[in-house]
């Protein structure tokens, strides 16, 4: 049996998206750990930087165009396989919201929205639960696809968002005990 023409890029895309999604979950866990600890300039700035990093990673993972090797590239190559246990319309909806933010204010300063960039975020209406659901869904899907393609689990595939939350909260507690941060 010959392998499909897209197989090498499919594998490369998996190898790129898995660490991207892993880092996205790490950023989410860090944001959750810091949400009540934004005292001082450094932590407030860190929180803001993590928010931007989370949005950039979401946009990279879910950009839906023929010119990108993203989650949607994998879906175009193998729609039935990628869609197993995935609410594709829900992910498409989130992708559209991310595209709006990307194009109107986050990566571009749209001239029609320059005076009220927050209105774009309001119009997009991206909620935290939706983001968390999407990252966990994609993480599971990418790990399943990786194991199918490579015959072994991804090296960090055992990690979950809950694991990362636990690690970040433990580290923050250690910093609090040492007086590095306060609640």
PDB file of N, CA and C in Angstrom, residues 89-132:
ATOM      1  N   UNK A  89     -18.181  21.405  14.008  1.00  0.00           N
ATOM      2  CA  UNK A  89     -18.830  22.721  13.878  1.00  0.00           C
ATOM      3  C   UNK A  89     -18.498  23.671  15.029  1.00  0.00           C
ATOM      4  N   UNK A  90     -18.371  23.152  16.219  1.00  0.00           N
ATOM      5  CA  UNK A  90     -18.013  24.000  17.362  1.00  0.00           C
ATOM      6  C   UNK A  90     -16.600  24.555  17.212  1.00  0.00           C
ATOM      7  N   UNK A  91     -15.665  23.721  16.740  1.00  0.00           N
ATOM      8  CA  UNK A  91     -14.303  24.204  16.497  1.00  0.00           C
ATOM      9  C   UNK A  91     -14.269  25.207  15.345  1.00  0.00           C
ATOM     10  N   UNK A  92     -15.079  24.961  14.324  1.00  0.00           N
ATOM     11  CA  UNK A  92     -15.150  25.919  13.209  1.00  0.00           C
ATOM     12  C   UNK A  92     -15.671  27.271  13.690  1.00  0.00           C
ATOM     13  N   UNK A  93     -16.639  27.240  14.581  1.00  0.00           N
ATOM     14  CA  UNK A  93     -17.173  28.480  15.142  1.00  0.00           C
ATOM     15  C   UNK A  93     -16.088  29.242  15.899  1.00  0.00           C
ATOM     16  N   UNK A  94     -15.331  28.537  16.726  1.00  0.00           N
ATOM     17  CA  UNK A  94     -14.235  29.172  17.455  1.00  0.00           C
ATOM     18  C   UNK A  94     -13.192  29.722  16.481  1.00  0.00           C
ATOM     19  N   UNK A  95     -12.872  28.967  15.445  1.00  0.00           N
ATOM     20  CA  UNK A  95     -11.913  29.438  14.442  1.00  0.00           C
ATOM     21  C   UNK A  95     -12.364  30.746  13.813  1.00  0.00           C
ATOM     22  N   UNK A  96     -13.635  30.853  13.518  1.00  0.00           N
ATOM     23  CA  UNK A  96     -14.168  32.086  12.943  1.00  0.00           C
ATOM     24  C   UNK A  96     -14.034  33.259  13.899  1.00  0.00           C
ATOM     25  N   UNK A  97     -14.281  33.013  15.171  1.00  0.00           N
ATOM     26  CA  UNK A  97     -14.135  34.065  16.185  1.00  0.00           C
ATOM     27  C   UNK A  97     -12.673  34.503  16.297  1.00  0.00           C
ATOM     28  N   UNK A  98     -11.780  33.532  16.274  1.00  0.00           N
ATOM     29  CA  UNK A  98     -10.349  33.847  16.354  1.00  0.00           C
ATOM     30  C   UNK A  98      -9.893  34.627  15.127  1.00  0.00           C
ATOM     31  N   UNK A  99     -10.416  34.275  13.975  1.00  0.00           N
ATOM     32  CA  UNK A  99     -10.066  34.984  12.739  1.00  0.00           C
ATOM     33  C   UNK A  99     -10.496  36.450  12.829  1.00  0.00           C
ATOM     34  N   UNK A 100     -11.682  36.684  13.370  1.00  0.00           N
ATOM     35  CA  UNK A 100     -12.162  38.057  13.538  1.00  0.00           C
ATOM     36  C   UNK A 100     -11.196  38.861  14.406  1.00  0.00           C
ATOM     37  N   UNK A 101     -10.821  38.300  15.544  1.00  0.00           N
ATOM     38  CA  UNK A 101      -9.894  38.992  16.447  1.00  0.00           C
ATOM     39  C   UNK A 101      -8.542  39.177  15.773  1.00  0.00           C
ATOM     40  N   UNK A 102      -8.055  38.132  15.124  1.00  0.00           N
ATOM     41  CA  UNK A 102      -6.759  38.197  14.430  1.00  0.00           C
ATOM     42  C   UNK A 102      -6.733  39.324  13.403  1.00  0.00           C
ATOM     43  N   UNK A 103      -7.765  39.365  12.575  1.00  0.00           N
ATOM     44  CA  UNK A 103      -7.769  40.295  11.450  1.00  0.00           C
ATOM     45  C   UNK A 103      -8.141  41.720  11.814  1.00  0.00           C
ATOM     46  N   UNK A 104      -8.873  41.904  12.892  1.00  0.00           N
ATOM     47  CA  UNK A 104      -9.377  43.246  13.209  1.00  0.00           C
ATOM     48  C   UNK A 104      -8.595  43.967  14.292  1.00  0.00           C
ATOM     49  N   UNK A 105      -7.870  43.219  15.157  1.00  0.00           N
ATOM     50  CA  UNK A 105      -7.178  43.940  16.223  1.00  0.00           C
ATOM     51  C   UNK A 105      -5.919  43.279  16.751  1.00  0.00           C
ATOM     52  N   UNK A 106      -5.842  41.959  16.758  1.00  0.00           N
ATOM     53  CA  UNK A 106      -4.716  41.318  17.431  1.00  0.00           C
ATOM     54  C   UNK A 106      -3.428  41.365  16.614  1.00  0.00           C
ATOM     55  N   UNK A 107      -3.474  40.930  15.360  1.00  0.00           N
ATOM     56  CA  UNK A 107      -2.292  40.975  14.506  1.00  0.00           C
ATOM     57  C   UNK A 107      -2.340  42.126  13.514  1.00  0.00           C
ATOM     58  N   UNK A 108      -3.496  42.694  13.347  1.00  0.00           N
ATOM     59  CA  UNK A 108      -3.681  43.812  12.428  1.00  0.00           C
ATOM     60  C   UNK A 108      -4.472  44.890  13.165  1.00  0.00           C
ATOM     61  N   UNK A 109      -4.180  46.129  12.891  1.00  0.00           N
ATOM     62  CA  UNK A 109      -4.960  47.222  13.459  1.00  0.00           C
ATOM     63  C   UNK A 109      -5.885  47.710  12.350  1.00  0.00           C
ATOM     64  N   UNK A 110      -7.079  47.173  12.350  1.00  0.00           N
ATOM     65  CA  UNK A 110      -8.061  47.509  11.336  1.00  0.00           C
ATOM     66  C   UNK A 110      -8.472  48.974  11.482  1.00  0.00           C
ATOM     67  N   UNK A 111      -8.449  49.713  10.400  1.00  0.00           N
ATOM     68  CA  UNK A 111      -8.739  51.151  10.464  1.00  0.00           C
ATOM     69  C   UNK A 111     -10.163  51.428  10.934  1.00  0.00           C
ATOM     70  N   UNK A 112     -11.072  50.503  10.710  1.00  0.00           N
ATOM     71  CA  UNK A 112     -12.457  50.711  11.135  1.00  0.00           C
ATOM     72  C   UNK A 112     -12.687  50.357  12.604  1.00  0.00           C
ATOM     73  N   UNK A 113     -11.695  49.747  13.233  1.00  0.00           N
ATOM     74  CA  UNK A 113     -11.833  49.358  14.636  1.00  0.00           C
ATOM     75  C   UNK A 113     -10.767  49.980  15.526  1.00  0.00           C
ATOM     76  N   UNK A 114      -9.975  50.872  14.985  1.00  0.00           N
ATOM     77  CA  UNK A 114      -8.856  51.435  15.735  1.00  0.00           C
ATOM     78  C   UNK A 114      -9.327  52.211  16.968  1.00  0.00           C
ATOM     79  N   UNK A 115     -10.477  52.828  16.908  1.00  0.00           N
ATOM     80  CA  UNK A 115     -10.930  53.632  18.048  1.00  0.00           C
ATOM     81  C   UNK A 115     -11.560  52.795  19.147  1.00  0.00           C
ATOM     82  N   UNK A 116     -11.929  51.554  18.855  1.00  0.00           N
ATOM     83  CA  UNK A 116     -12.550  50.704  19.873  1.00  0.00           C
ATOM     84  C   UNK A 116     -12.185  49.239  19.626  1.00  0.00           C
ATOM     85  N   UNK A 117     -10.934  48.904  19.879  1.00  0.00           N
ATOM     86  CA  UNK A 117     -10.481  47.526  19.634  1.00  0.00           C
ATOM     87  C   UNK A 117     -11.184  46.532  20.544  1.00  0.00           C
ATOM     88  N   UNK A 118     -11.611  46.959  21.711  1.00  0.00           N
ATOM     89  CA  UNK A 118     -12.308  46.038  22.623  1.00  0.00           C
ATOM     90  C   UNK A 118     -13.640  45.564  22.055  1.00  0.00           C
ATOM     91  N   UNK A 119     -14.233  46.374  21.169  1.00  0.00           N
ATOM     92  CA  UNK A 119     -15.498  45.970  20.549  1.00  0.00           C
ATOM     93  C   UNK A 119     -15.319  44.692  19.730  1.00  0.00           C
ATOM     94  N   UNK A 120     -14.144  44.514  19.149  1.00  0.00           N
ATOM     95  CA  UNK A 120     -13.875  43.295  18.374  1.00  0.00           C
ATOM     96  C   UNK A 120     -13.919  42.080  19.293  1.00  0.00           C
ATOM     97  N   UNK A 121     -13.292  42.194  20.453  1.00  0.00           N
ATOM     98  CA  UNK A 121     -13.314  41.094  21.419  1.00  0.00           C
ATOM     99  C   UNK A 121     -14.736  40.822  21.901  1.00  0.00           C
ATOM    100  N   UNK A 122     -15.487  41.871  22.110  1.00  0.00           N
ATOM    101  CA  UNK A 122     -16.880  41.721  22.528  1.00  0.00           C
ATOM    102  C   UNK A 122     -17.687  41.024  21.446  1.00  0.00           C
ATOM    103  N   UNK A 123     -17.496  41.444  20.193  1.00  0.00           N
ATOM    104  CA  UNK A 123     -18.213  40.825  19.071  1.00  0.00           C
ATOM    105  C   UNK A 123     -17.824  39.353  18.910  1.00  0.00           C
ATOM    106  N   UNK A 124     -16.565  39.051  19.105  1.00  0.00           N
ATOM    107  CA  UNK A 124     -16.098  37.668  18.951  1.00  0.00           C
ATOM    108  C   UNK A 124     -16.682  36.773  20.047  1.00  0.00           C
ATOM    109  N   UNK A 125     -16.822  37.316  21.237  1.00  0.00           N
ATOM    110  CA  UNK A 125     -17.434  36.586  22.345  1.00  0.00           C
ATOM    111  C   UNK A 125     -16.776  35.222  22.577  1.00  0.00           C
ATOM    112  N   UNK A 126     -15.471  35.224  22.695  1.00  0.00           N
ATOM    113  CA  UNK A 126     -14.727  33.997  22.994  1.00  0.00           C
ATOM    114  C   UNK A 126     -14.693  33.842  24.515  1.00  0.00           C
ATOM    115  N   UNK A 127     -15.250  32.757  25.000  1.00  0.00           N
ATOM    116  CA  UNK A 127     -15.308  32.556  26.449  1.00  0.00           C
ATOM    117  C   UNK A 127     -14.294  31.495  26.881  1.00  0.00           C
ATOM    118  N   UNK A 128     -13.858  31.613  28.120  1.00  0.00           N
ATOM    119  CA  UNK A 128     -12.793  30.740  28.637  1.00  0.00           C
ATOM    120  C   UNK A 128     -13.156  29.266  28.537  1.00  0.00           C
ATOM    121  N   UNK A 129     -14.370  28.896  28.871  1.00  0.00           N
ATOM    122  CA  UNK A 129     -14.765  27.482  28.812  1.00  0.00           C
ATOM    123  C   UNK A 129     -14.641  26.923  27.398  1.00  0.00           C
ATOM    124  N   UNK A 130     -14.945  27.755  26.416  1.00  0.00           N
ATOM    125  CA  UNK A 130     -14.841  27.353  25.015  1.00  0.00           C
ATOM    126  C   UNK A 130     -13.377  27.103  24.637  1.00  0.00           C
ATOM    127  N   UNK A 131     -12.495  27.989  25.085  1.00  0.00           N
ATOM    128  CA  UNK A 131     -11.064  27.851  24.813  1.00  0.00           C
ATOM    129  C   UNK A 131     -10.527  26.586  25.466  1.00  0.00           C
ATOM    130  N   UNK A 132     -10.899  26.368  26.708  1.00  0.00           N
ATOM    131  CA  UNK A 132     -10.426  25.177  27.432  1.00  0.00           C
ATOM    132  C   UNK A 132     -10.938  23.914  26.761  1.00  0.00           C
TER     133      UNK A 132
END
